[in-house]
Coordinates of C-alpha atoms in Angstrom, one line a residue:
M1 CA -85.4 118.2 -152.8
K2 CA -84.4 115.7 -155.5
N3 CA -82.7 112.5 -154.6
I4 CA -78.9 112.7 -155.0
P5 CA -77.6 109.9 -157.2
K6 CA -75.7 107.2 -155.4
S7 CA -72.6 107.8 -157.6
I8 CA -72.4 111.4 -156.4
L9 CA -72.8 110.4 -152.7
T10 CA -70.0 107.8 -153.1
F11 CA -67.8 110.6 -154.6
I12 CA -68.5 112.9 -151.7
L13 CA -67.8 110.2 -149.2
V14 CA -64.4 109.5 -150.9
I15 CA -63.5 113.2 -150.7
V16 CA -64.5 113.4 -147.0
L17 CA -62.4 110.3 -146.2
F18 CA -59.4 111.7 -148.1
V19 CA -59.6 115.1 -146.3
F20 CA -59.8 113.3 -142.9
S21 CA -56.9 111.1 -143.8
E22 CA -54.7 114.0 -144.8
S23 CA -55.7 115.9 -141.7
S24 CA -54.6 112.9 -139.5
K25 CA -51.3 112.9 -141.4
A26 CA -50.8 116.6 -140.8
I27 CA -51.4 116.1 -137.0
T28 CA -48.9 113.3 -136.9
L29 CA -46.3 115.3 -138.8
A30 CA -46.9 118.3 -136.5
E31 CA -46.4 116.0 -133.5
F32 CA -43.2 114.7 -135.0
N33 CA -41.9 118.2 -135.7
Y34 CA -42.7 119.2 -132.1
S35 CA -40.9 116.1 -130.8
A36 CA -37.8 117.0 -133.0
K37 CA -37.8 120.5 -131.6
V38 CA -37.8 119.2 -128.1
H39 CA -34.8 117.1 -128.8
L40 CA -33.0 120.0 -130.6
N41 CA -33.6 122.2 -127.6
A42 CA -32.2 119.7 -125.2
P43 CA -29.3 121.1 -123.1
L44 CA -25.8 120.0 -124.1
E45 CA -22.8 119.3 -121.9
A46 CA -19.0 119.3 -122.5
V47 CA -16.3 117.5 -120.4
L48 CA -12.9 119.2 -120.6
V49 CA -9.8 117.3 -119.5
V50 CA -6.2 118.6 -119.1
G51 CA -3.7 116.0 -118.0
N52 CA -0.4 116.8 -116.4
T53 CA 2.1 117.9 -119.1
E54 CA 5.0 118.9 -116.8
E55 CA 6.2 122.4 -117.7
G56 CA 3.4 123.0 -120.2
T57 CA 0.5 122.3 -117.8
A58 CA -0.3 126.0 -117.0
S59 CA -0.3 126.9 -120.7
A60 CA -2.5 123.9 -121.6
I61 CA -5.0 125.0 -118.9
K62 CA -5.1 128.5 -120.2
K63 CA -5.7 127.3 -123.8
M64 CA -8.4 124.9 -122.6
N65 CA -10.2 127.7 -120.8
E66 CA -10.4 129.5 -124.1
V67 CA -12.1 126.5 -125.5
A68 CA -14.5 126.5 -122.5
L69 CA -15.5 130.1 -123.4
I70 CA -16.7 128.9 -126.8
F71 CA -18.9 126.2 -125.2
E72 CA -20.3 128.7 -122.6
K73 CA -21.0 131.2 -125.3
N74 CA -23.2 128.6 -127.0
K75 CA -25.0 127.8 -123.7
I76 CA -23.3 124.5 -123.2
K77 CA -22.6 123.3 -119.7
V78 CA -18.9 122.8 -119.1
T79 CA -17.3 120.5 -116.5
K80 CA -13.5 120.8 -116.1
F81 CA -11.0 118.2 -114.9
Y82 CA -7.6 119.8 -114.8
N83 CA -4.1 118.6 -113.9
R84 CA -4.2 116.8 -110.5
N85 CA -8.0 116.9 -110.4
T86 CA -8.4 114.5 -113.3
N87 CA -10.2 111.9 -111.2
W88 CA -11.2 109.1 -113.5
E89 CA -14.2 108.0 -111.5
A90 CA -15.6 111.5 -111.6
I91 CA -14.9 111.8 -115.3
I92 CA -16.8 108.6 -116.0
I93 CA -19.9 110.1 -114.3
A94 CA -19.7 113.4 -116.1
A95 CA -19.1 111.8 -119.5
K96 CA -22.4 109.9 -119.5
T97 CA -24.3 113.1 -120.4
A98 CA -21.5 114.8 -122.4
S99 CA -21.9 115.5 -126.1
F100 CA -18.4 116.9 -126.2
F101 CA -15.2 115.3 -124.7
V102 CA -12.1 117.4 -125.1
Y103 CA -8.7 116.1 -124.0
S104 CA -5.3 117.9 -123.8
G105 CA -2.3 116.1 -122.4
H106 CA 0.3 113.5 -123.1
G107 CA -0.3 110.7 -125.6
S108 CA 0.5 107.2 -124.6
T109 CA 1.0 103.6 -125.9
M110 CA -1.6 102.1 -123.6
G111 CA -3.7 101.1 -126.5
I112 CA -4.6 97.6 -127.6
N113 CA -1.5 95.4 -127.8
G114 CA 0.7 98.4 -126.8
N115 CA -0.4 100.6 -129.7
T116 CA -1.3 104.3 -129.5
G117 CA -4.2 105.0 -127.1
G118 CA -5.2 105.8 -123.6
L119 CA -5.2 109.0 -121.5
C120 CA -2.6 110.4 -119.1
L121 CA -4.5 111.7 -116.1
N122 CA -3.5 111.6 -112.4
K123 CA -3.2 107.9 -113.3
M124 CA -2.7 106.2 -116.6
I125 CA -5.9 105.1 -118.3
S126 CA -5.7 102.4 -121.0
T127 CA -7.8 101.9 -124.1
E128 CA -9.3 98.8 -122.5
Q129 CA -10.5 101.0 -119.5
I130 CA -12.0 103.5 -121.9
L131 CA -13.9 100.7 -123.6
K132 CA -15.1 99.1 -120.4
E133 CA -15.7 102.1 -118.2
L134 CA -16.3 105.2 -120.2
Q135 CA -19.6 106.1 -121.9
L136 CA -20.4 109.2 -123.9
K137 CA -23.8 110.6 -124.9
K138 CA -24.9 109.2 -128.4
N139 CA -23.4 111.2 -131.3
A140 CA -20.8 112.9 -129.1
I141 CA -17.7 114.7 -130.6
V142 CA -14.3 113.8 -129.2
L143 CA -11.6 116.5 -129.6
F144 CA -7.9 116.0 -128.9
K145 CA -5.9 119.2 -128.4
S146 CA -2.2 118.9 -128.8
V147 CA -1.9 115.2 -127.9
C148 CA 1.1 113.2 -129.2
G149 CA -0.2 110.8 -131.8
G150 CA -3.7 112.2 -131.7
A151 CA -3.4 113.7 -135.2
G152 CA -0.6 111.5 -136.3
S153 CA 2.7 113.1 -135.2
S154 CA 4.3 112.9 -131.8
A155 CA 6.8 115.1 -130.0
E156 CA 9.2 112.1 -129.8
D157 CA 9.3 111.6 -133.6
S158 CA 12.7 112.5 -135.2
K159 CA 11.7 111.9 -138.8
D160 CA 8.7 111.6 -141.1
I161 CA 6.6 108.7 -139.8
G162 CA 4.8 108.3 -143.1
I163 CA 1.1 108.6 -143.8
E164 CA 0.4 105.0 -143.1
E165 CA 1.7 105.2 -139.5
A166 CA -0.2 108.5 -139.1
I167 CA -3.4 106.7 -140.1
T168 CA -2.7 103.9 -137.7
R169 CA -2.1 106.2 -134.8
V170 CA -5.2 108.3 -135.5
S171 CA -7.3 105.2 -136.0
D172 CA -6.1 103.7 -132.7
Y173 CA -7.2 106.8 -130.8
A174 CA -10.5 107.4 -132.6
Q175 CA -12.0 103.9 -132.8
P176 CA -12.5 103.2 -129.1
F177 CA -14.5 106.4 -128.7
F178 CA -16.8 105.3 -131.6
S179 CA -17.4 102.2 -129.6
I180 CA -18.7 104.2 -126.6
G181 CA -21.1 106.6 -128.3
A182 CA -19.0 109.1 -130.3
A183 CA -19.9 110.0 -133.9
C184 CA -16.9 112.2 -134.7
Y185 CA -13.2 112.5 -133.7
Y186 CA -11.1 115.6 -134.4
A187 CA -7.5 116.2 -133.4
D188 CA -5.4 119.4 -133.8
N189 CA -1.9 120.2 -132.6
Y190 CA -2.1 123.9 -133.5
D191 CA -3.0 126.7 -131.1
G192 CA -6.5 127.8 -131.9
G193 CA -7.3 124.8 -134.1
I194 CA -9.9 123.3 -131.8
D195 CA -11.4 126.7 -131.2
L196 CA -11.9 127.4 -134.9
F197 CA -13.3 123.9 -135.5
L198 CA -15.9 124.4 -132.8
T199 CA -16.8 127.9 -133.9
E200 CA -17.5 126.6 -137.4
F201 CA -19.4 123.6 -136.1
F202 CA -21.7 125.8 -133.9
A203 CA -22.3 128.0 -137.0
G204 CA -24.0 125.0 -138.6
N205 CA -21.3 123.7 -140.9
I206 CA -20.7 120.0 -141.5
V207 CA -17.6 118.6 -140.0
E208 CA -15.9 118.2 -143.3
Q209 CA -16.1 121.9 -143.9
C210 CA -15.0 122.6 -140.3
Y211 CA -11.9 120.5 -140.9
K212 CA -11.2 122.2 -144.2
T213 CA -11.4 125.6 -142.6
T214 CA -8.8 124.6 -140.0
T215 CA -6.5 123.5 -142.7
K216 CA -6.5 126.8 -144.6
Y217 CA -3.1 127.8 -143.3
G218 CA -0.5 128.5 -145.9
Y219 CA 1.9 125.8 -144.7
V220 CA -0.4 122.8 -144.4
H221 CA -2.4 120.7 -146.8
N222 CA -4.7 117.8 -146.8
E223 CA -2.6 114.6 -147.0
I224 CA -5.5 112.1 -147.4
S225 CA -9.3 111.8 -147.3
K226 CA -10.6 108.3 -147.7
P227 CA -13.1 105.8 -146.2
F228 CA -12.3 104.8 -142.6
I229 CA -11.1 101.2 -142.6
N230 CA -13.3 100.3 -139.6
D231 CA -16.5 101.9 -140.9
N232 CA -17.1 102.9 -144.6
L233 CA -19.8 105.4 -143.5
K234 CA -17.0 107.4 -141.9
Q235 CA -14.1 109.1 -143.6
I236 CA -10.5 109.7 -142.3
S237 CA -8.7 112.9 -143.2
I238 CA -5.2 113.9 -142.2
C239 CA -3.4 117.2 -142.8
S240 CA 0.4 117.4 -143.1
N241 CA 3.0 120.2 -143.2
K242 CA 6.5 119.9 -144.6
N243 CA 9.0 121.9 -142.6
S244 CA 12.6 123.0 -143.5
G245 CA 15.7 124.0 -141.6
M246 CA 16.4 122.9 -138.0
Y247 CA 13.8 121.9 -135.4
T248 CA 14.0 122.3 -131.7
Q249 CA 12.8 119.1 -130.0
Y250 CA 11.7 119.0 -126.4
L251 CA 11.5 115.7 -124.7
Y252 CA 10.2 115.1 -121.1
L253 CA 11.3 112.0 -119.3
N254 CA 11.1 111.2 -115.6
G255 CA 10.6 114.9 -114.8
K256 CA 13.6 116.0 -116.8
T257 CA 13.6 118.0 -120.0
T258 CA 16.0 117.3 -122.9
I259 CA 16.4 119.8 -125.7
K260 CA 18.1 119.2 -129.0
K261 CA 18.3 120.5 -132.5
I262 CA 17.3 118.1 -135.3
P263 CA 16.6 118.5 -139.1
A264 CA 12.9 119.5 -139.7
F265 CA 10.7 116.9 -141.3
K266 CA 7.1 116.4 -142.5
E267 CA 4.5 116.3 -139.7
Y268 CA 0.8 115.3 -139.4
N269 CA -1.0 117.7 -137.1
I270 CA -4.7 117.8 -138.0
A271 CA -7.0 114.8 -138.3
L272 CA -10.7 114.1 -138.6
V273 CA -12.6 110.8 -138.5
G274 CA -16.4 110.7 -138.9
N275 CA -19.2 111.0 -141.4
P276 CA -18.2 114.1 -143.5
S277 CA -21.8 115.5 -143.4
F278 CA -22.2 115.2 -139.6
N279 CA -23.4 118.5 -138.1
I280 CA -24.9 120.1 -135.0
T281 CA -28.5 119.0 -135.9
E282 CA -27.4 115.3 -135.9
L283 CA -25.5 115.7 -132.7
M284 CA -28.6 117.2 -131.0
T285 CA -31.2 114.9 -132.3
Y286 CA -31.8 111.6 -130.5
N287 CA -31.6 108.4 -132.6

């Protein structure tokens, strides 16, 4: 056998090293993909809370149970805290592993400096308590279902509050949840709105598209979509509807219901705060 020139041997060695190097990269990539799949297959949990809403409590529970069916259909564990069983200490424990936190109940002004914020359970929970005591799983979604101020408007409003006030109320509610792990906040005052949002989300759509789908009613339109003042990576969107004629207003105070007719006005009933491109994959993948 003839001697192989040194230059050719060098060339062969380079090729062998290159193939070995790429093979190592492939193994690392495979391991990474496997790791991602493990995260993506991790079980998800949802905490559903219905506060006492006087005469509307039974109806609120029925509607929340419809939301629960959507979670269960998607193999998500559901823990319910309804009406008098809204024990704050128990909610704190369940929320630690929750990727979804859904609240239906009264809004309140127990936010920072008396602003919008807080939860009305079997005892009043302030924004400060939420910040100090509640913790959600990273990248969780918070959903407010028919909560006064949650999407902007409140049942106590008697005129158009204006888009700036709507932005303030939504921001006051959303920001504390971002501080405790949430990635997205969505509020909807219409029956079936939360249900439709979740159905779209589980179908793989980004939250911006989920929001747009819920605003495709003939009587509502997107009022604003702009960078969130507290985080430019997030966007705040609020939907409004302009009513006409007379409006029947129901006010609950100290166990009594007051009913009166007032002129209809523009309301703000759907809101989204979060990264517009956020989707189910981001929620399920650990950071």
